[in-house]
Coordinates of C-alpha atoms and ligand atoms in Angstrom, one line a residue:
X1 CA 20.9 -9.8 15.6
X2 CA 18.2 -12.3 15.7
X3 CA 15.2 -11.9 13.4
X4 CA 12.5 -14.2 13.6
X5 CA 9.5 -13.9 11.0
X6 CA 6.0 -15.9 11.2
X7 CA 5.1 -16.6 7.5
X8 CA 2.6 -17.6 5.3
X9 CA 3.1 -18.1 1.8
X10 CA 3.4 -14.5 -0.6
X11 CA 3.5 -12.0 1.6
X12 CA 5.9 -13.3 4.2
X13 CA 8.0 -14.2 1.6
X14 CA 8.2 -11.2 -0.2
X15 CA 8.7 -9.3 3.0
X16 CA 11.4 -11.4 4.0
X17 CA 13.5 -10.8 0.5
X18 CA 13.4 -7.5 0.9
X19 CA 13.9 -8.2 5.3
X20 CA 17.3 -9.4 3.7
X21 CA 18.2 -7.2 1.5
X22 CA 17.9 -4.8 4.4
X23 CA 19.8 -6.6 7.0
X24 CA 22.9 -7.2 4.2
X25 CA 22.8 -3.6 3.7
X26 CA 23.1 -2.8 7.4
X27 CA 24.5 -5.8 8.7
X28 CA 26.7 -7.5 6.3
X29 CA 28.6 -10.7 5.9
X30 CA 31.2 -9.5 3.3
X31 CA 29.8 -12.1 1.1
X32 CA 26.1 -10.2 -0.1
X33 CA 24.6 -11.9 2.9
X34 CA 24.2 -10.7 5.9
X35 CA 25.4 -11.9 10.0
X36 CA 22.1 -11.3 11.2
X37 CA 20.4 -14.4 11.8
X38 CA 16.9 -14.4 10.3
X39 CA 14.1 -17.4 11.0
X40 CA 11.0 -17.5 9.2
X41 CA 8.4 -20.2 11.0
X42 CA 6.2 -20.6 8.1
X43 CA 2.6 -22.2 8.2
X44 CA 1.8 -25.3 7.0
X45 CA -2.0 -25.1 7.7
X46 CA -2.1 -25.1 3.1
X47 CA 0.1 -28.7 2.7
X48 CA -2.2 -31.7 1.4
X49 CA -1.5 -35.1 -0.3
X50 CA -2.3 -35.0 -3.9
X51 CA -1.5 -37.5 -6.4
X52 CA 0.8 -39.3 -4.0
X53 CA 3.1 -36.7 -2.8
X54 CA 2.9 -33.9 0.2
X55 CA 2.9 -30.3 -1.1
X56 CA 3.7 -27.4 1.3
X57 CA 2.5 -24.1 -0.5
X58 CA 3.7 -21.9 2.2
X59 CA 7.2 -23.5 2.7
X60 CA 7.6 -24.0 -0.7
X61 CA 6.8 -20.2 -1.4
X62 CA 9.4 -19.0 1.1
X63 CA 12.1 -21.4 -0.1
X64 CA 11.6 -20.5 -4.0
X65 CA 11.4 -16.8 -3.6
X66 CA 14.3 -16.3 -1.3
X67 CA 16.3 -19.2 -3.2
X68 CA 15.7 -16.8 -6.3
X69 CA 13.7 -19.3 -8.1
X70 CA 10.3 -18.1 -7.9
X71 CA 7.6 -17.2 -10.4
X72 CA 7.4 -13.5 -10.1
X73 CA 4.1 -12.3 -11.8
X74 CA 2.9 -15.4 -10.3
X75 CA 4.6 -15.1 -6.9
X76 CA 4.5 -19.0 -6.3
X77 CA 5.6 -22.1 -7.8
X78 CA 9.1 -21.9 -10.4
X79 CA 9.9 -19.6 -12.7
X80 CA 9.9 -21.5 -16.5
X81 CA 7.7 -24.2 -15.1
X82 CA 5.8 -26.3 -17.8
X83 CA 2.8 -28.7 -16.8
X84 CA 3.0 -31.2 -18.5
X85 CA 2.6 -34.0 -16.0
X86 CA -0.6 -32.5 -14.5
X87 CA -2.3 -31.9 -18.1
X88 CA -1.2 -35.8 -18.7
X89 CA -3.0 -36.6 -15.2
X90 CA -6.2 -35.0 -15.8
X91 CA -7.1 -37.6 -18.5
X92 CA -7.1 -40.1 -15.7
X93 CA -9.9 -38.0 -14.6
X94 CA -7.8 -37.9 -11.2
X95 CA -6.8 -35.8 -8.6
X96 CA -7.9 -32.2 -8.7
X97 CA -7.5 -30.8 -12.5
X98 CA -7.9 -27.1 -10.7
X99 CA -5.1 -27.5 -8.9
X100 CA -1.8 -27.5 -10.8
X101 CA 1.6 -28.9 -10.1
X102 CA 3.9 -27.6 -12.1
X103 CA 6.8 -30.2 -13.6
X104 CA 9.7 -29.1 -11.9
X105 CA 7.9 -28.5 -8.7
X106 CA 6.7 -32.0 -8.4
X107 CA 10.6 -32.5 -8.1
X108 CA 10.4 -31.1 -4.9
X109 CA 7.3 -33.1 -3.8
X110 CA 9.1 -36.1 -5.0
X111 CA 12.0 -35.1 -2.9
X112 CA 10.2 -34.2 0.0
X113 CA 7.9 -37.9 -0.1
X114 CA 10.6 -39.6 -0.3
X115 CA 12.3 -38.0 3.1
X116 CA 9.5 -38.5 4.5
X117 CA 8.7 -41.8 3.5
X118 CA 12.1 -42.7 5.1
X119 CA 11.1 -41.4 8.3
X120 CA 12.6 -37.9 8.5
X121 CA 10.2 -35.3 10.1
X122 CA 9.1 -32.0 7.8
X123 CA 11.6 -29.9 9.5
X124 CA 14.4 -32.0 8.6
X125 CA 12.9 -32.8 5.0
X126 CA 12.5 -28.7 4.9
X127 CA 16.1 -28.1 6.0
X128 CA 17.1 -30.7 3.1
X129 CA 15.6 -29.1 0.5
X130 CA 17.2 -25.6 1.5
X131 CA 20.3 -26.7 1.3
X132 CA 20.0 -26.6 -2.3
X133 CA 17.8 -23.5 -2.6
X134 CA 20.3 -21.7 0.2
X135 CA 17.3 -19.0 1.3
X136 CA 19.8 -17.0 3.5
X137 CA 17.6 -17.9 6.6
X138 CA 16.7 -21.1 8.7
X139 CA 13.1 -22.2 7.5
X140 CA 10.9 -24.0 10.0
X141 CA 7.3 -25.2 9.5
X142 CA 4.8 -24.8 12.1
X143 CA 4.9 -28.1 13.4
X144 CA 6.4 -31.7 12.3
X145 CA 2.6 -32.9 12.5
X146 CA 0.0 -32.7 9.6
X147 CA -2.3 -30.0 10.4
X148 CA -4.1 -28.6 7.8
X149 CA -6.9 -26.1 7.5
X150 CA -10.3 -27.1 6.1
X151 CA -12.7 -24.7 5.9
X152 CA -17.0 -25.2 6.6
X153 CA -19.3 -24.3 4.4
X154 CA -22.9 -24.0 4.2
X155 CA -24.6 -27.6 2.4
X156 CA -27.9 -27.1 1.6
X157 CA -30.8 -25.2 3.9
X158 CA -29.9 -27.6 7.6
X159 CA -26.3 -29.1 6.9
X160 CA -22.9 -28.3 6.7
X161 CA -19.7 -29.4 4.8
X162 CA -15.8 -29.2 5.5
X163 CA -13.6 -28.9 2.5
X164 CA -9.6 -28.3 2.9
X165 CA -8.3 -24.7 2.7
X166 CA -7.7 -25.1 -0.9
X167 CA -9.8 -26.5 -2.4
X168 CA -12.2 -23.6 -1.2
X169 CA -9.0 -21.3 -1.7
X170 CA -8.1 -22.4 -5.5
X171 CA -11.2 -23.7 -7.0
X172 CA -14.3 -21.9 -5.3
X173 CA -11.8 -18.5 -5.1
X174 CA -13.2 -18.5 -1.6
X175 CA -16.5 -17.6 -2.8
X176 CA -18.5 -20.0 -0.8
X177 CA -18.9 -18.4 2.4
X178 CA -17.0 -19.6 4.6
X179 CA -18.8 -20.2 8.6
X180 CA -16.0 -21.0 10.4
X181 CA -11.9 -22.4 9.8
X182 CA -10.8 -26.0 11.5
X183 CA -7.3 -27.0 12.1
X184 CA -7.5 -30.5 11.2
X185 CA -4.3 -32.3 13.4
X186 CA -4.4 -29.6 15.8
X187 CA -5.0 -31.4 19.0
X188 CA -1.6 -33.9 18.5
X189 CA 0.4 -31.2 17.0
X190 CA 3.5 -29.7 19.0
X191 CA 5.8 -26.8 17.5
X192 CA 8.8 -28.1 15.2
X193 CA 12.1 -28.2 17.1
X194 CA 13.3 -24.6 16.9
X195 CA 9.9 -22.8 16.7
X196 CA 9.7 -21.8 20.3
X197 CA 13.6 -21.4 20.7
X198 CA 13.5 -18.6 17.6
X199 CA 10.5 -16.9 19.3
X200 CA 12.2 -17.1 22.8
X201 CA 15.4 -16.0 21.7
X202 CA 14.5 -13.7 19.2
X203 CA 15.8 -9.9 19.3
X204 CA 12.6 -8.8 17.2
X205 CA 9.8 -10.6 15.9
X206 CA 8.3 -9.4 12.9
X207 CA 4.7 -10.3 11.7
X208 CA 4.8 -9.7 7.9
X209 CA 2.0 -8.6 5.6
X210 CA 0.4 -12.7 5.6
X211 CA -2.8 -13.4 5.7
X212 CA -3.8 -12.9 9.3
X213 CA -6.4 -16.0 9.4
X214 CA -5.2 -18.6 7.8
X215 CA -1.5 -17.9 7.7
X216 CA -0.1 -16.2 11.1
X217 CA -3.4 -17.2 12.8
X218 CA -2.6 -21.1 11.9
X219 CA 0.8 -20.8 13.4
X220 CA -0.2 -19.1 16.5
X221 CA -2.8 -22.0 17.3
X222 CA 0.0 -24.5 17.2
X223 CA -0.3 -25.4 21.0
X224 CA 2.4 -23.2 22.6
X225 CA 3.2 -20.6 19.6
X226 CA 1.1 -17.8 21.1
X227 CA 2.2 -18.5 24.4
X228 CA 5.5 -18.0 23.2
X229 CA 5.1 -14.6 21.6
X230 CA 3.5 -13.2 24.5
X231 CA 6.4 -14.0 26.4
X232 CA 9.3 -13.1 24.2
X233 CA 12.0 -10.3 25.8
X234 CA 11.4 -9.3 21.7
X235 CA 9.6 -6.8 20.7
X236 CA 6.5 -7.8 18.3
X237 CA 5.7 -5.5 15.4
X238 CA 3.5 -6.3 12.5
X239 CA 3.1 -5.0 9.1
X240 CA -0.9 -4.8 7.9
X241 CA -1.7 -7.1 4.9
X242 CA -4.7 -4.8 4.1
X243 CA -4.3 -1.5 2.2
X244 CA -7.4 0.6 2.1
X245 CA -9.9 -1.5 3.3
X246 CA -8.7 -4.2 0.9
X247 CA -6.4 -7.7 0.9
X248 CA -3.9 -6.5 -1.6
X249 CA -3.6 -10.0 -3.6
X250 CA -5.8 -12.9 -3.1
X251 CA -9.5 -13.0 -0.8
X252 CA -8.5 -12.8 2.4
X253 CA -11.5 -10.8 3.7
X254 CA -12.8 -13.8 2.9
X255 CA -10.8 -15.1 5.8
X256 CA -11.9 -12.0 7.8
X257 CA -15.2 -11.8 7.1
X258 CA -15.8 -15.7 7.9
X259 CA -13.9 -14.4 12.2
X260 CA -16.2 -11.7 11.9
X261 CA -13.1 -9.3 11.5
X262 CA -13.7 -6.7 9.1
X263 CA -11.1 -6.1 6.6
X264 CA -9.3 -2.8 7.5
X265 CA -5.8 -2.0 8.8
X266 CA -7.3 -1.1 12.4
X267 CA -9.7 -4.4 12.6
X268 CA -6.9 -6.4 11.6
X269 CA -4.5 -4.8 14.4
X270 CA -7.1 -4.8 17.1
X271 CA -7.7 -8.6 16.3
X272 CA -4.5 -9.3 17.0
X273 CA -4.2 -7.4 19.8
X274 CA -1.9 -5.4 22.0
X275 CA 1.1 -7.0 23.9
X276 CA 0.1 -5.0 27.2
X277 CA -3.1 -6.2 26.6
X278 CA -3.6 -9.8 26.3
X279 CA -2.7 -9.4 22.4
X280 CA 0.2 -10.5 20.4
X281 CA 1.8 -7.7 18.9
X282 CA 3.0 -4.1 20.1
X283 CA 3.7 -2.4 17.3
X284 CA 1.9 -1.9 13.8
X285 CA 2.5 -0.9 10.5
X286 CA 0.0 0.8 8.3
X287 CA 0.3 2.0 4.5
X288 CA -0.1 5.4 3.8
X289 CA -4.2 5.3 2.9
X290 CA -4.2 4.2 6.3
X291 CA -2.9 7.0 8.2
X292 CA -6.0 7.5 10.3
X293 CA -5.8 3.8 11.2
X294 CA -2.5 4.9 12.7
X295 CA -3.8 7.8 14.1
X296 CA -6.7 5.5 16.0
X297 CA -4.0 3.1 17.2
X298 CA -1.7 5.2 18.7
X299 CA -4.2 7.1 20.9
X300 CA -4.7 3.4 22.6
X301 CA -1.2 3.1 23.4
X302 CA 0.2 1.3 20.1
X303 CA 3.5 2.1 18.2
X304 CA 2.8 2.6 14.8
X305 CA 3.1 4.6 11.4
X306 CA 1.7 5.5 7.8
X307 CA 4.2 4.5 5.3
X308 CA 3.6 3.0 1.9
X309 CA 3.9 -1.1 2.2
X310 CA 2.9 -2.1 -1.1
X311 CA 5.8 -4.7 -1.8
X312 CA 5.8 -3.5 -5.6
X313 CA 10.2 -4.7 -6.0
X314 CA 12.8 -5.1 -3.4
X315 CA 14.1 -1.9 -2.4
X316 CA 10.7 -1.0 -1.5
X317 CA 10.0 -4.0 0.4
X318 CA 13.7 -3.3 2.1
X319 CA 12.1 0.4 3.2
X320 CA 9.4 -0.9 4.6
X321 CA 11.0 -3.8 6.5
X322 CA 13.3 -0.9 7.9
X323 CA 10.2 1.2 9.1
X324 CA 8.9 -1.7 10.7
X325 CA 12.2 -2.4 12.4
X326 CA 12.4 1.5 13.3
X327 CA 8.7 1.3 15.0
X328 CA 10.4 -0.9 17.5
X329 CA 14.0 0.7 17.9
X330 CA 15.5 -0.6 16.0
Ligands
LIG1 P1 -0.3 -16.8 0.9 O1 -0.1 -17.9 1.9 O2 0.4 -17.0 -0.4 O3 -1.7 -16.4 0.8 O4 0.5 -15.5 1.4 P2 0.5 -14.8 2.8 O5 -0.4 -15.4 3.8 O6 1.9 -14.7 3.3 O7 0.1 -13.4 2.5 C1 -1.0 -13.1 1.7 C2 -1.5 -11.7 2.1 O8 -0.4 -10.8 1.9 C3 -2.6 -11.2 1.2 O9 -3.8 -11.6 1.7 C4 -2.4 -9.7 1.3 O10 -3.3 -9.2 2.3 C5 -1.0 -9.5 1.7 N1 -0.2 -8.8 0.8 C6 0.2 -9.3 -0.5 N2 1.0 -8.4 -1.1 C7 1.1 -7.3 -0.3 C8 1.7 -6.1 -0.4 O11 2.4 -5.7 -1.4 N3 1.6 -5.2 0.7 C9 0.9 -5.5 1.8 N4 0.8 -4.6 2.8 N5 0.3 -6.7 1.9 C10 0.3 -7.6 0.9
LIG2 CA1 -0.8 -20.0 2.1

């Protein structure tokens, strides 16, 4: 079985933990893996240069927490980081003191510069660094190209001003509001070598619970991406990020808000869209709170279900990765 998963950082890569704890359980390799081939295309819309080095959040995110050495009240970055070489930084008054990279993690940075200084595109420099981490699944970014999101805000009564996604994200907490998201690098950017192959030749693909703006809708404006899951023999089924009217961690009805999408389980579906309809997806998963969201949906013709999806440990996640899977047969 071929799994592919479109991630941002968190909440794709929680899903896909417990996506893998299912598939061993089901599927399994005789070695607590599993034979089902699983492919997360993660967004890289978050990565910047800072202090010399390229940082991918997202990819970053997904290779720590399925390479068991995430933070886990933090969800990102590594567990028993220390900071000291960012405290030592900030009294160059340099870089941005809000935005913290933890001592061990810079390791990776390091690493990852220095494959890319040599030549090697991000998906090779990704597939490097997993070979230490060993995720259990093949982790592509978006594209090989620098894309990243920058978001515009209002400047003063007539103007406007574009800052990147996080420096609105981490230091304002996204509470400028936010008129409109730009993919800086879009135009030159083409899907990383395996992108369109994982969606083609996919036997499911599986939105998780990411942020549906600036995570999965990144990816799908790589030039091609949607294109690709509309066309896919797979079945598409997505699992909502908002619970009650609410992003469960972080602002993103920020996000929302700034698409004009209002931040509910059925808004967030109907944004995407229906397969049969010009949409994306053609199935849904909805938590519990949500169950008239469900009942909405399915009277215009899309699969879906109320089941808890609060990712609170990994047997949870693993149930709702399986009633996500079961909305599409499988
Ligand atoms: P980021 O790149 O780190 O912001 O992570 P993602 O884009 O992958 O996902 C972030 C989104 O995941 C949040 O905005 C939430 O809406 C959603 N999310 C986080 N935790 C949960 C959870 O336990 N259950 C559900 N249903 N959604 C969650
Ligand atoms: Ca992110």
């Amino acid at each position: 079985m071929k799994v592919t998963v479109i991630s941002g950082g968190v909440g794709g890569a929680r899903f896909t933990r417990g996506l893998l704890a299912l598939l061993a359980e089901r599927l399994p390799d005789g070695g607590g893996g599993t034979t089902a081939t699983v492919t997360v295309v993660a967004n890289t819309g978050d990565d910047l240069w800072l202090h010399g080095v390229r940082v991918c959040p997202d990819l970053d995110t997904v290779m720590y927490t399925l390479g068991g050495a995430v933070h886990e009240d933090q969800g990102w970055g590594r567990r028993a980081e220390s900071s000291r070489v960012s405290t030592d930084l900030a009294s160059y008054d340099l870089g941005w003191e809000w935005f913290t990279l933890g001592d061990l993690d810079l390791a990776t940075h390091l690493a990852r510069t220095q494959l890319l200084r040599e030549g090697r595109p991000l998906s090779q420099v990704t597939a490097h660094l997993c070979r230490r981490w060993e995720p259990g699944v093949t982790l592509v970014p978006m594209t090989d190209q620098e894309v990243e999101t920058h978001v515009v805000v209002d400047d003063g009564p007539t103007g406007e001003r574009l800052l990147h996604f996080e420096e609105w994200w981490v230091r304002h907490r996204a509470a400028l509001p936010a008129r409109r998201f730009v993919q800086v690098g879009l135009e030159d950017a083409v899907p990383a070598p395996g992108v369109l192959e994982a969606l083609r030749d996919a036997d499911v693909v599986i939105l998780p619970p990411s942020n549906p703006v600036v995570s999965i809708g990144t990816v799908l404006a790589i030039p091609g991406v949607r294109e690709a899951v509309v066309a896919t023999r797979a079945p598409v089924v997505g699992v909502s990020p908002v619970i009650g009217g609410a992003a469960v961690r972080g602002m993103a009805d920020a996000c929302l808000r700034a698409i004009g999408v209002e931040t509910s389980a059925e808004a967030v579906a109907r944004h995407l869209g229906l397969r049969a309809r010009g949409g994306i997806l053609d199935a849904w998963l909805v938590d519990t709170v949500d169950a008239t969201a469900a009942t909405a949906l399915a009277r215009d013709g899309w699969s879906t279900r109320a089941v808890p999806t609060l990712m609170t440990d990994v047997p949870t996640t693993a149930r709702i990765a399986a009633a996500a899977l079961e909305l599409v047969g499988l």
